[in-house]
Structure formats: C-alpha cells, structure tokens
Coordinates of N, CA, C and O in Angstrom, one line a residue:
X6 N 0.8 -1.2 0.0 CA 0.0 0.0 0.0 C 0.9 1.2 0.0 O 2.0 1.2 0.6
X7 N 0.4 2.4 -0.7 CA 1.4 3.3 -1.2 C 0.7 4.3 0.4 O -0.4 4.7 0.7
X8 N 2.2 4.5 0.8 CA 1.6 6.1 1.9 C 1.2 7.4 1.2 O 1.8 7.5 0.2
X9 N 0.3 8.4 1.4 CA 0.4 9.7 0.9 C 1.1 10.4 1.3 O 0.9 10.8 2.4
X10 N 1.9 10.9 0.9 CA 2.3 12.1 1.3 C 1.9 13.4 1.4 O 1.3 13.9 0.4
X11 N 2.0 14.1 2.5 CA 1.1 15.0 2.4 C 1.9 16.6 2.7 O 2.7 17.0 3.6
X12 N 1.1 17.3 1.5 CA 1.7 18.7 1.8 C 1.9 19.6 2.7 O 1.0 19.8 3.5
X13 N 3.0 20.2 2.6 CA 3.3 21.2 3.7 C 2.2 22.5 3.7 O 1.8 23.2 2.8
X14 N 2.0 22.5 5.4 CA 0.7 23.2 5.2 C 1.3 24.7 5.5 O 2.3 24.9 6.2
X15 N 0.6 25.6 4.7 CA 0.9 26.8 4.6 C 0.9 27.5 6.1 O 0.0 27.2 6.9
X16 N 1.8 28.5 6.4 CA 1.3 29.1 7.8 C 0.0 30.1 8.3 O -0.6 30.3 9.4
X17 N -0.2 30.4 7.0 CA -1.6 31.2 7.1 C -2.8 30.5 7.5 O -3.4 30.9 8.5
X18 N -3.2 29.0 6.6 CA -3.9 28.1 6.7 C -3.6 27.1 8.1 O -4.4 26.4 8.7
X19 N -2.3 27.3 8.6 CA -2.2 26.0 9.9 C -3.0 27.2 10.7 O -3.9 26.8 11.4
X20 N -2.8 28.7 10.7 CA -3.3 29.4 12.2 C -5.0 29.5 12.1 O -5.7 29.6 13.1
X21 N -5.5 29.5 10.8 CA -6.6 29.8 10.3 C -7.6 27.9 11.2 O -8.6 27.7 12.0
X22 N -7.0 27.2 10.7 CA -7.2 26.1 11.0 C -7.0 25.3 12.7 O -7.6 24.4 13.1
X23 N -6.1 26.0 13.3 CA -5.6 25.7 14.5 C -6.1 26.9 15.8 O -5.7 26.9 17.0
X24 N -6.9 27.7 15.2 CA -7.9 29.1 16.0 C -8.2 28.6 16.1 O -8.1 28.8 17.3
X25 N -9.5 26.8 16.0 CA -10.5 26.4 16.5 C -10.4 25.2 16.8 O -9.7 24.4 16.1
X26 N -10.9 24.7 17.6 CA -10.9 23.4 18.0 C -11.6 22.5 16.6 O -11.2 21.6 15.8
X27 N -12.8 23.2 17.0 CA -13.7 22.7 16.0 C -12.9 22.0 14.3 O -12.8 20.9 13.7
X28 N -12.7 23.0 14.1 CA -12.2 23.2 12.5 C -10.9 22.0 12.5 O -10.7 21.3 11.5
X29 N -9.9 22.1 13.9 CA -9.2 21.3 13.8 C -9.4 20.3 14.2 O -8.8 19.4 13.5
X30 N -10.2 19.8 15.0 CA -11.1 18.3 15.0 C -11.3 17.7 13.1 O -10.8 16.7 12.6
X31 N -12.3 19.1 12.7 CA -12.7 18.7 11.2 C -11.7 18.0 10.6 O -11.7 16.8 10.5
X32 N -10.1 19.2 10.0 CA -9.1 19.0 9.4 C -8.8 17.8 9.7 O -8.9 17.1 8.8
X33 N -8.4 17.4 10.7 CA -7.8 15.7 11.3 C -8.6 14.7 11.1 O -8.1 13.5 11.2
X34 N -10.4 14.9 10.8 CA -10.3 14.0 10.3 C -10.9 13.9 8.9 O -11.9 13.3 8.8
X35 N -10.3 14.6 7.9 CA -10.2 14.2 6.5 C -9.1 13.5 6.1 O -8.0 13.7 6.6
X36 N -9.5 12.6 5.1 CA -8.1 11.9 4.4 C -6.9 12.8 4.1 O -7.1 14.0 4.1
X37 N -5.7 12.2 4.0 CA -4.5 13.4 3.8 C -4.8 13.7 2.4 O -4.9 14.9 2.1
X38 N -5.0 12.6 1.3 CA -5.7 13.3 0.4 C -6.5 14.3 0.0 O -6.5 15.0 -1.1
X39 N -7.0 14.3 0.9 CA -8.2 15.8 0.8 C -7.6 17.2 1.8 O -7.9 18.3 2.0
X40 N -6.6 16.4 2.3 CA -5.9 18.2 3.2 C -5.0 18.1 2.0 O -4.6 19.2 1.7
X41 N -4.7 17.0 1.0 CA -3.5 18.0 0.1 C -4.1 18.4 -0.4 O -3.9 19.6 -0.4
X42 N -5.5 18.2 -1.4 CA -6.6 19.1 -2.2 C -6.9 20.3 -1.3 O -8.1 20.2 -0.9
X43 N -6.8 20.6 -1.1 CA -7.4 21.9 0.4 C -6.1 22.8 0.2 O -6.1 23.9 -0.3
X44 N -4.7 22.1 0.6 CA -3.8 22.8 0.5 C -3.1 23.5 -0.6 O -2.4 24.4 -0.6
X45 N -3.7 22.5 -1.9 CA -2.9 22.5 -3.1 C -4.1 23.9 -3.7 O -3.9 24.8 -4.5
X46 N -5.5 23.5 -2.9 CA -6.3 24.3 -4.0 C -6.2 26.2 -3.4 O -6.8 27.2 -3.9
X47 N -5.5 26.1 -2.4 CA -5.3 27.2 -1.8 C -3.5 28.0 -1.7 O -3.1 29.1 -1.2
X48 N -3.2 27.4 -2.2 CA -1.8 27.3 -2.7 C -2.2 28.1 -4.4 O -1.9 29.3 -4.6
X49 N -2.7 27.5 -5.4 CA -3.0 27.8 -6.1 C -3.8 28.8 -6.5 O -4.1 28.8 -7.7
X50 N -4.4 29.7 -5.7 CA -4.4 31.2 -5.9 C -3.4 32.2 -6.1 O -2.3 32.4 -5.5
X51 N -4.2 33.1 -7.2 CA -3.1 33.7 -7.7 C -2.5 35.3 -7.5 O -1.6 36.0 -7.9
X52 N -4.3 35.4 -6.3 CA -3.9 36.9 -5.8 C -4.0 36.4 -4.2 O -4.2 35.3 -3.8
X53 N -3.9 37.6 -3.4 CA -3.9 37.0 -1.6 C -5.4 37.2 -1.5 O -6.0 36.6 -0.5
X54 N -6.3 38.0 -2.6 CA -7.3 38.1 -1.7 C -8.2 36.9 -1.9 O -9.1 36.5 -1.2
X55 N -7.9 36.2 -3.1 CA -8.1 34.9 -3.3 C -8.1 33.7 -2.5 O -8.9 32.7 -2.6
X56 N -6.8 34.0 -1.7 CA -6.1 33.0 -1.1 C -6.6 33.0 0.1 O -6.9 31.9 0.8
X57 N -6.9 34.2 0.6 CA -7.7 34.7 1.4 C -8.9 33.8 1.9 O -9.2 33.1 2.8
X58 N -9.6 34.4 0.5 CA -11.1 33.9 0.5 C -11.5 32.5 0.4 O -12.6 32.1 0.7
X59 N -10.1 31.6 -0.1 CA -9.9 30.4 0.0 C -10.0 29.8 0.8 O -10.7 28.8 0.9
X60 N -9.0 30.3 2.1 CA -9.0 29.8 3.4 C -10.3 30.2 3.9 O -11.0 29.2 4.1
X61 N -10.9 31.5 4.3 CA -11.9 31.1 5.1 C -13.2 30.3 4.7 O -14.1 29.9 5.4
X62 N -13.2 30.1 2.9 CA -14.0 29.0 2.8 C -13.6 27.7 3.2 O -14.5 27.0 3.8
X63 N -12.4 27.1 3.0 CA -12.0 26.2 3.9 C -12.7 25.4 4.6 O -13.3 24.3 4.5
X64 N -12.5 27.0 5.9 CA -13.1 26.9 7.1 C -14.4 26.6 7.6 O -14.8 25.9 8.5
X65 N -15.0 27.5 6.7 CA -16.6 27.3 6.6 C -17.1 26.1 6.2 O -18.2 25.8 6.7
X66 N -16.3 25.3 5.1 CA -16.6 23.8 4.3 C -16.4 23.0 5.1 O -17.2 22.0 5.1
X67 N -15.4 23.0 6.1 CA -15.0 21.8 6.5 C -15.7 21.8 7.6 O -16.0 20.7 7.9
X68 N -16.3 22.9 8.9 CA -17.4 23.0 9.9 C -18.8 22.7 9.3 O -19.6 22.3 10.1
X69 N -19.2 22.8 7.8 CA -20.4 22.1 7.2 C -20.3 20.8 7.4 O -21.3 20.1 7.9
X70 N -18.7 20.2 7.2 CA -19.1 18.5 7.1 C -18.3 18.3 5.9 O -17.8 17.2 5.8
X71 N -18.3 19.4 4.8 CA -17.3 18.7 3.5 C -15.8 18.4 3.5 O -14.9 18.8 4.2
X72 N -15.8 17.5 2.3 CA -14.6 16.8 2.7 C -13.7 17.0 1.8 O -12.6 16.6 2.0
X73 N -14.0 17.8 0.5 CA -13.2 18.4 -0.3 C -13.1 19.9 -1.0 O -14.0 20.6 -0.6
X74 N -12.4 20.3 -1.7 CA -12.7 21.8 -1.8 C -13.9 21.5 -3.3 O -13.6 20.8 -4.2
X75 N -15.4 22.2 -3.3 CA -16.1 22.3 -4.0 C -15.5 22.7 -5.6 O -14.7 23.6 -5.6
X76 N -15.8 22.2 -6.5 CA -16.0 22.9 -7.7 C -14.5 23.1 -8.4 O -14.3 23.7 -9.5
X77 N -13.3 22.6 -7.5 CA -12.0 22.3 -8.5 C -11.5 21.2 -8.7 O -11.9 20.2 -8.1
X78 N -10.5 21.0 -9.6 CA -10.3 20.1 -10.4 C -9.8 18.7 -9.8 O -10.1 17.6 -10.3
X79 N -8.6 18.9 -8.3 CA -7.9 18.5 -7.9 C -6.9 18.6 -7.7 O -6.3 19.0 -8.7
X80 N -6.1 18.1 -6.5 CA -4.4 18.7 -6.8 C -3.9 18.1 -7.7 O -4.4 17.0 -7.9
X81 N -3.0 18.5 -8.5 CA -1.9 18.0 -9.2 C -1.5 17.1 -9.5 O -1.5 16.4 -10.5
X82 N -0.7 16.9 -8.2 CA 0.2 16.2 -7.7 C -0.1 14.7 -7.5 O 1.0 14.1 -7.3
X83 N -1.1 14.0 -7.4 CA -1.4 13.0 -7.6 C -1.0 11.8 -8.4 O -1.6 10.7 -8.2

C-alpha cells in the first residue's frame, strides 16, 4: 500500500485552522488526500485576496461536514 504524502501546510492556513478546536477536530479527520486538495487548492491562488477567501471558505466547508474543496479540479500532484 502506497503512503500519501502530504503537503506542507501553509502558515496562514495552519493558524486559520488551529484558531478552533472545532475546524481542527474537522481538518484531522479528513483523508491526507483531501488536506492535500485543500492545501494544493489554496496554494494555487493567484492573488492574496483569493487565497484569502480560500481559506476562510476552507473553514466554513469543513465545519459544514465537507470533505473536499467544491467545484476544482484537484491537486496535481497525484
């Protein structure tokens, strides 16, 4: 069985993510798969306020219950 490797999480998104219990309950438990989609799809913005708005949808997605970032394509890196 192949391990995932999983991406280095940005510092903006670990504090955004680690403000809440809650959120970080969420984060831990999605597949690393889906924190690298999360990281990769937030990584891949191309302005801050993007990146911005990235994260706190994130945050908002992942206290819904979802488990991946809505409506992109996927990381890459796969």
């Amino acid at each position: 069985m192949k391990k995932e490797k999983l991406h280095k999480m940005p510092a903006d998104l670990r504090k955004a993510i680690t403000s809440d219990l809650k959120s970080l309950a969420a984060w831990e438990d999605i597949t690393s798969l889906a924190r690298n989609e999360f990281i990769c799809w937030i990584t891949d913005a191309k302005k801050e306020e993007t990146r911005a708005h990235r994260i706190e949808r994130t945050i908002t997605e992942l206290m819904e219950g979802k488990r991946r970032p809505c409506c992109w394509a996927g990381c890459i890196h796969r």
